[in-house]
Coordinates of C-alpha atoms in Angstrom, one line a residue:
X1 CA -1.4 -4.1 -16.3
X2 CA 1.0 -1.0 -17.2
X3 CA 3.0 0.7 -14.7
X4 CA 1.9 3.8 -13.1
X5 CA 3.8 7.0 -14.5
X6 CA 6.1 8.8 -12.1
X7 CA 9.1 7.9 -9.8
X8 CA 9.3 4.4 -7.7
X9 CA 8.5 5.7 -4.8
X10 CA 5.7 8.4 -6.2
X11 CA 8.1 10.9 -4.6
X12 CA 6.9 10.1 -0.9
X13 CA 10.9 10.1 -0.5
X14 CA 12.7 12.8 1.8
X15 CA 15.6 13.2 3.8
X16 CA 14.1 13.3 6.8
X17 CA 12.0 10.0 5.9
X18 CA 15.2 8.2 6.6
X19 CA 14.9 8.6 10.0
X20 CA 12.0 6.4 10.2
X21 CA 13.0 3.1 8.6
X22 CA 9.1 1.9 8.3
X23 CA 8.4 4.6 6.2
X24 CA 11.3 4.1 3.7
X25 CA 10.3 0.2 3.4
X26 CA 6.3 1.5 2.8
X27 CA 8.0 3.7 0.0
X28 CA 10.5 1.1 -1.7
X29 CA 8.5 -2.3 -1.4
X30 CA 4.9 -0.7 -2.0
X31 CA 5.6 1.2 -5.1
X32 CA 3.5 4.0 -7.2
X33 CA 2.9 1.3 -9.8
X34 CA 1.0 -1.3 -7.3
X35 CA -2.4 -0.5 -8.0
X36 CA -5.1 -0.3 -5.4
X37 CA -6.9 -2.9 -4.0
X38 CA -10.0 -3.9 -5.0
X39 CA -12.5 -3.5 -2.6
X40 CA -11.9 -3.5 1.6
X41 CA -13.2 -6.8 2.3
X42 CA -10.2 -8.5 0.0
X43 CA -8.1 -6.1 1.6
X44 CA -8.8 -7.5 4.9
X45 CA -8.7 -11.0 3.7
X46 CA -4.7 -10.1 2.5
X47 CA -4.0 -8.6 6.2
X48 CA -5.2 -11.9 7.8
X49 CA -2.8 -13.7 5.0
X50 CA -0.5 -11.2 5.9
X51 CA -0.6 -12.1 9.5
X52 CA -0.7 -15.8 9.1
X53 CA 2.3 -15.8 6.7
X54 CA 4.2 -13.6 9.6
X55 CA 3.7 -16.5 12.3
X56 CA 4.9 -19.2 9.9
X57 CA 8.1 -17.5 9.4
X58 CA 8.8 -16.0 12.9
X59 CA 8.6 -20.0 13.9
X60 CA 5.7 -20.5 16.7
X61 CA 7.8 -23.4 17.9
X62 CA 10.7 -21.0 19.1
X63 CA 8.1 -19.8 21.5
X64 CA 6.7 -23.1 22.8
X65 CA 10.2 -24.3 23.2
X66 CA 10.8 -21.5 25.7
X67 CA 12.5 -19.1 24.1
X68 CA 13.1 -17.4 20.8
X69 CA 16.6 -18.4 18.9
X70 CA 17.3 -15.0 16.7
X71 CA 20.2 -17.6 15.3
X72 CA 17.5 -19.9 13.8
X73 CA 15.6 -17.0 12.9
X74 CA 18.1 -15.8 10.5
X75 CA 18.8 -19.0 9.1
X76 CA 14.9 -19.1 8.3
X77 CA 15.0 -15.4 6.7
X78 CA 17.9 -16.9 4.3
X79 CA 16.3 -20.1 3.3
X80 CA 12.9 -18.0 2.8
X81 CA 14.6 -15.4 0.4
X82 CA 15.9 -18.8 -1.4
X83 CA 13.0 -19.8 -1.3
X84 CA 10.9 -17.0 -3.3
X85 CA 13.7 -16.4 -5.5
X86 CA 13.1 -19.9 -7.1
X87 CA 10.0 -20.6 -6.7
X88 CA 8.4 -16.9 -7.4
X89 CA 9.8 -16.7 -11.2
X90 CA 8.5 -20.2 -11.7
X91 CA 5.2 -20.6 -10.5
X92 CA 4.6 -17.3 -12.8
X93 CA 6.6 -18.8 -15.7
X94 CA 3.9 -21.6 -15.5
X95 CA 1.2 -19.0 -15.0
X96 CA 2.5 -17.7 -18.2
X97 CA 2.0 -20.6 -20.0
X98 CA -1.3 -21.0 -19.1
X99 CA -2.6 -17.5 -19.9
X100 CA -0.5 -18.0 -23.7
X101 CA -3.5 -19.9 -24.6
X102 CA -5.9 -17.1 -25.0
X103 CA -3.7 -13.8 -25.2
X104 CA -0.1 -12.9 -26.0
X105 CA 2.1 -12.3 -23.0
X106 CA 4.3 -9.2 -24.6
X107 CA 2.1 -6.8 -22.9
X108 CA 3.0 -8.1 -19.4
X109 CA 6.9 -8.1 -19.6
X110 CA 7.2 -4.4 -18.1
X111 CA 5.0 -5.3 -15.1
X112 CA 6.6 -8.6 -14.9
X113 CA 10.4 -6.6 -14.9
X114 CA 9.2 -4.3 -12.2
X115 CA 8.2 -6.8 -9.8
X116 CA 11.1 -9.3 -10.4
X117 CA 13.5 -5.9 -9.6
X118 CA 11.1 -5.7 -6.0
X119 CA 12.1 -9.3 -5.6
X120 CA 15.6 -9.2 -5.9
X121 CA 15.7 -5.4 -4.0
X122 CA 13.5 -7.3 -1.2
X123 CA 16.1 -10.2 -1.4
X124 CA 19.4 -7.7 -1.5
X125 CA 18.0 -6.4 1.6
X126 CA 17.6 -9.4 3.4
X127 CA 21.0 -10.7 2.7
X128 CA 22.8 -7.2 4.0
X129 CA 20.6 -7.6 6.8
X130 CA 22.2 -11.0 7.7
X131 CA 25.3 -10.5 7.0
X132 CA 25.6 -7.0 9.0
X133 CA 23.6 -8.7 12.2
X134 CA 26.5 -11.6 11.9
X135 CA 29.3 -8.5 11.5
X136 CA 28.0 -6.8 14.4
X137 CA 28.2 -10.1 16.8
X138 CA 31.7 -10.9 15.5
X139 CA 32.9 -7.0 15.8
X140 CA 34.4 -4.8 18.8
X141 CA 35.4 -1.6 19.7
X142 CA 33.3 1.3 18.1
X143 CA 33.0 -0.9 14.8
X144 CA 29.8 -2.4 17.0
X145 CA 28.2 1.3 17.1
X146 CA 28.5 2.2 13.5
X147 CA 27.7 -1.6 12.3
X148 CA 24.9 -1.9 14.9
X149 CA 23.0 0.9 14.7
X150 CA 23.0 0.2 10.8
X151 CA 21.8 -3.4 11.4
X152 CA 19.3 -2.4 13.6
X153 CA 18.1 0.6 10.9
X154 CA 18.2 -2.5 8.5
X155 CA 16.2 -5.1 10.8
X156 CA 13.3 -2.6 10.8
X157 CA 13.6 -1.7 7.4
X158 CA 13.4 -5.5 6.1
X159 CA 10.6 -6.3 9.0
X160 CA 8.5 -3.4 7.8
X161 CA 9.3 -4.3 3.9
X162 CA 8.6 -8.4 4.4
X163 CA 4.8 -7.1 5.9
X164 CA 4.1 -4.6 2.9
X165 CA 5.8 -7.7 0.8
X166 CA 3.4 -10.2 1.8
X167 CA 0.3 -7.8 0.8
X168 CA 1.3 -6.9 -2.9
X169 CA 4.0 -10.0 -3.2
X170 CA 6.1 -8.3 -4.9
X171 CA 3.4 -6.2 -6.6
X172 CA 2.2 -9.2 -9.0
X173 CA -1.2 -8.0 -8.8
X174 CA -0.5 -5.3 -11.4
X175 CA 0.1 -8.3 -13.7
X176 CA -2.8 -9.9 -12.4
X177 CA -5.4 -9.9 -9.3
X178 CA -4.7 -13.2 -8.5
X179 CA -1.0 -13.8 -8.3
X180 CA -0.7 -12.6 -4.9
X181 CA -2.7 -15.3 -3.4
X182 CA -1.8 -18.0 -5.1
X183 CA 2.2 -17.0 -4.9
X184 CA 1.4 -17.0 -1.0
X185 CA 0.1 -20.0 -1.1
X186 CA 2.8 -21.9 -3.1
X187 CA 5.9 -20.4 -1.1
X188 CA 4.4 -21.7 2.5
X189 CA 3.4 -24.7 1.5
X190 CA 6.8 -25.6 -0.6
X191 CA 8.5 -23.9 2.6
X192 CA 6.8 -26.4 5.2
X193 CA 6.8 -29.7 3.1
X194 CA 10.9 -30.2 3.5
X195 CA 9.9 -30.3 7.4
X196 CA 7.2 -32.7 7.4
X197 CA 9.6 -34.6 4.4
X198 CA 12.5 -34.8 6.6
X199 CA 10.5 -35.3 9.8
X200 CA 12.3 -32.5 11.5
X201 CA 9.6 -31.0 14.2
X202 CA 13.0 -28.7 15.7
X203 CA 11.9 -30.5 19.0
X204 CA 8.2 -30.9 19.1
X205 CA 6.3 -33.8 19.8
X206 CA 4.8 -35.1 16.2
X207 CA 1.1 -33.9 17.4
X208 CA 2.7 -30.1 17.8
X209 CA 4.9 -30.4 15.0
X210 CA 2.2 -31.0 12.7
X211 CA 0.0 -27.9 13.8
X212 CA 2.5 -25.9 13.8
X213 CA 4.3 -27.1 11.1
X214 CA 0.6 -27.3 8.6
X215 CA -1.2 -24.5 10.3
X216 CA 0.5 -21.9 9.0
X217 CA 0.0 -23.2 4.9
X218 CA -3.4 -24.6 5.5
X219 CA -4.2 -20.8 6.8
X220 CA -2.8 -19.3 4.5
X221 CA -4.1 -21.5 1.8
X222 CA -7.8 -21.2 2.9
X223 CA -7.5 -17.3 2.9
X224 CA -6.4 -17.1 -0.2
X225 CA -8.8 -19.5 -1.4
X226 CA -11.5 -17.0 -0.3
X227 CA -9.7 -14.0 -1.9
X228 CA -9.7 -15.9 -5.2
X229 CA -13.5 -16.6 -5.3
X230 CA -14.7 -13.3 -4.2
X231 CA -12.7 -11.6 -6.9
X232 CA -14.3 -14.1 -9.2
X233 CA -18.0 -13.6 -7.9
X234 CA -17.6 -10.0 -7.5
X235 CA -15.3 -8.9 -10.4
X236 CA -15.5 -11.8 -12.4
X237 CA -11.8 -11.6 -12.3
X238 CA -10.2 -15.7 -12.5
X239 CA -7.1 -16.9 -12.4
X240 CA -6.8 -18.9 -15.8
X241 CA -7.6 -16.3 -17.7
X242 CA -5.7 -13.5 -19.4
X243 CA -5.0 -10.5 -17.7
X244 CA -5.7 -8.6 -20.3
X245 CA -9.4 -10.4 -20.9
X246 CA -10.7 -9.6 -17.5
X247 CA -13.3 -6.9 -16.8
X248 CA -12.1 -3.7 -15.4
X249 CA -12.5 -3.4 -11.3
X250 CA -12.5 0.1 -9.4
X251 CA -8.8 -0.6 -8.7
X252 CA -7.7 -0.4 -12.2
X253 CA -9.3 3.4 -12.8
X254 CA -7.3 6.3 -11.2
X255 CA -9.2 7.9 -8.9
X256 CA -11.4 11.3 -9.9
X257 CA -9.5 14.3 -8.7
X258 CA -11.5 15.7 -5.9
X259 CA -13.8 19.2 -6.5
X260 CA -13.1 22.0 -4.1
X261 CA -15.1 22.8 -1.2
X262 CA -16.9 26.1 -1.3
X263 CA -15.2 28.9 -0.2
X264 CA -17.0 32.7 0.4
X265 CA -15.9 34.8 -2.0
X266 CA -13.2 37.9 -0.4
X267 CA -13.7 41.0 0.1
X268 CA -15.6 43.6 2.1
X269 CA -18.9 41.5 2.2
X270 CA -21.3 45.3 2.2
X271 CA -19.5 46.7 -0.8
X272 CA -21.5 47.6 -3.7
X273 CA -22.5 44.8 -5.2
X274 CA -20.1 45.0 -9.0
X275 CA -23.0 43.9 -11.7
X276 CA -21.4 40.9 -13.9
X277 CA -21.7 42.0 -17.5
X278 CA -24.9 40.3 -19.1
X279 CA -25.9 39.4 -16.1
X280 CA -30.1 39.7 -16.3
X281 CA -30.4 40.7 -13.0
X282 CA -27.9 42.7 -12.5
X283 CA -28.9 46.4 -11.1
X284 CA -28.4 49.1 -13.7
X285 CA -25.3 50.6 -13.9
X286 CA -24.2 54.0 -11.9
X287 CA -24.0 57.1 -14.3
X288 CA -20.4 57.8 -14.3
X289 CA -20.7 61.3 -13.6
X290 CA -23.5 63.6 -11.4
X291 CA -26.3 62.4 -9.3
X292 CA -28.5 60.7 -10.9
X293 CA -31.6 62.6 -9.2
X294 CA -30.5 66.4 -9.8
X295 CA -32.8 68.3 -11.8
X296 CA -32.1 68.4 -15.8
X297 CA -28.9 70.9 -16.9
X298 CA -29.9 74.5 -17.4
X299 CA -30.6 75.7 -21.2
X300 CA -27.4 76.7 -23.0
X301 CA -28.2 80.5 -23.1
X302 CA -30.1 82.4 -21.4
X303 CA -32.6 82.4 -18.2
X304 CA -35.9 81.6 -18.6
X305 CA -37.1 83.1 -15.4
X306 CA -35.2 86.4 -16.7
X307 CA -36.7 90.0 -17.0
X308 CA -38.6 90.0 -20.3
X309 CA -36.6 92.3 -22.4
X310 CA -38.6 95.7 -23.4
X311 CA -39.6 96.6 -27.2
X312 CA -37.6 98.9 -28.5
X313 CA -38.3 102.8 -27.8
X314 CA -41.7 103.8 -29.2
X315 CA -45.3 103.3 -29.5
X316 CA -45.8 99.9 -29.8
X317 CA -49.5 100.7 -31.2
X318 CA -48.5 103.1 -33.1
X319 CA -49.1 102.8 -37.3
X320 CA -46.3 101.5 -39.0
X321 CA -43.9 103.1 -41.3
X322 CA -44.2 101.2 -44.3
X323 CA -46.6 101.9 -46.9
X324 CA -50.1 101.4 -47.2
X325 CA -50.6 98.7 -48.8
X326 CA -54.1 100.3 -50.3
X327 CA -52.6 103.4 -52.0
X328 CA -51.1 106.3 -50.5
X329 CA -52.9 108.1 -46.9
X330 CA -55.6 107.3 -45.4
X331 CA -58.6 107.0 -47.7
X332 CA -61.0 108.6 -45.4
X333 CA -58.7 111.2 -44.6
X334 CA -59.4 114.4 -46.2
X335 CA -56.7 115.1 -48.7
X336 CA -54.7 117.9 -48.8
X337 CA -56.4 121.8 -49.1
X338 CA -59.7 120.5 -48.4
X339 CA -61.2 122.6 -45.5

């Protein structure tokens, strides 16, 4: 029921979009704030709608009467904007009323702003369209250039905006899922009844008149009929009661960013594998210096596979110098004078 952060457009917008008047329209009258719809089978049901509503205001009849009057069909593209302009804001007024009985309706005045400013832009838009289609009949000279090739950048503009118009109608389903059918369904048939009221079949026979004339609102009505009840068999979503009260569809939920494919890692794919610390299988690391299969480091002095050093001068056997530790001599020496 809130608006979607961001710009209007959801910044879709660039220069060079303006030279493709369909694309503009997509961005202007199908706004970032228009949520998404609900599932594809309703989203095919709105296309048909879509479709149906496009016939009933191109005016079959032109076509069976033998040709198409592009007078008429402005005329019709007036009375239509009159048309939604009046009955839009009311039929929602008396929506409002209805949904006051079990919820307050504060919380829906932003989205109801935003899509009666898409109403009067879609409007606007129509009405310049007119008006510079008229100038451009009534004009000479190289006024006709300039003001047709802006009336023709227009025509597409408002074309391509009325079919993104008649999917979101004017983007009331962020205010609630069911407004868009049942808006479609009140504008064609309060835009056909004045012709069956007034009898005016614009030429047909009364058989003809009344398919053509009926066709397009009983379509449109039975389609939306259909949306209405699968969003209430599905979703549980219903019309009479409160936006706010209704269970949450996929559509309301912004989508999950989505995760990054794989991608092979850069790099030289034989380099040494580089261990990730406390990794447990990492291989051990490389010794920072040496190779790690040279024998051990010498002793710090010294060789041990050196000369052995000889004693010092002398008899090595020979009796030492120091004193006997048993008196003086030899005991069984003979002493001194004796033969």
């Amino acid at each position: 029921m809130t608006r979607t952060r961001g710009s209007w457009t959801g910044g879709t917008l660039t220069v060079r979009s303006f030279l493709k008047p369909h694309r503009v329209a997509r961005a202007v009258f199908h706004p970032a704030w228009i949520p998404e719809a609900v599932d594809p089978s309703v989203e095919q049901l709105k296309r048909v709608r879509v479709i149906a509503g496009a016939v009933a205001s191109l005016g079959v009849y032109t076509f069976v009467e033998g040709g198409f009057a592009f007078t008429e069909l402005l005329e019709n593209a007036l009375t239509a904007s009159a048309v939604l302009l009046l009955l839009t804001p009311l039929t929602v007024a008396v929506m409002l009323l209805v949904w006051r009985r079990t919820g307050t309706v504060r919380r829906l005045r932003e989205p109801l702003l935003n899509s009666l400013k898409l109403l009067l832009l879609f409007i606007g838009s129509v009405v310049a369209t007119v008006v510079l289609l008229q100038w451009t009949g009534s004009s000479a000279g190289t006024a006709v250039l300039l003001t047709g090739f802006v009336a023709l950048w227009m025509a597409v503009f408002v074309g391509a905006g009325a079919f993104r118009i008649s999917g979101n109608f004017f983007g009331t389903a962020v205010v609630h899922r069911c407004l868009p059918p049942l808006l479609a369904t009140v504008t064609t048939w309060l835009t056909a009844l004045p012709d069956l009221i007034t009898g005016d079949l614009h030429g047909l026979s009364f058989t003809m008149g009344v398919v053509f004339v009926l066709g397009a609102p009983v379509t449109v009505t039975t389609i939306a009929l259909l949306e209405m009840g699968r969003l209430k068999r599905r979703y549980g979503i219903r019309l009479g009661t409160h936006p706010a009260a209704q269970p949450p569809v996929p559509g309301a939920h912004p989508p999950v960013a989505p995760t990054a494919p794989y991608a092979p890692p850069r790099g030289d794919p034989y380099a040494p594998h580089a261990p990730v610390p406390g990794h447990p299988y990492a291989p051990p690391p490389v010794p920072a210096q040496g190779n790690p299969y040279a024998p051990p480091p010498a002793p710090a002095q010294g060789n041990p596979y050196a000369p052995h050093t000889p004693p010092p001068p002398g008899h090595p056997y020979a009796p030492s110098a120091a004193p006997n530790p048993y008196g003086h001599g030899n005991p069984y020496h003979p002493g001194p004078g004796v033969p």
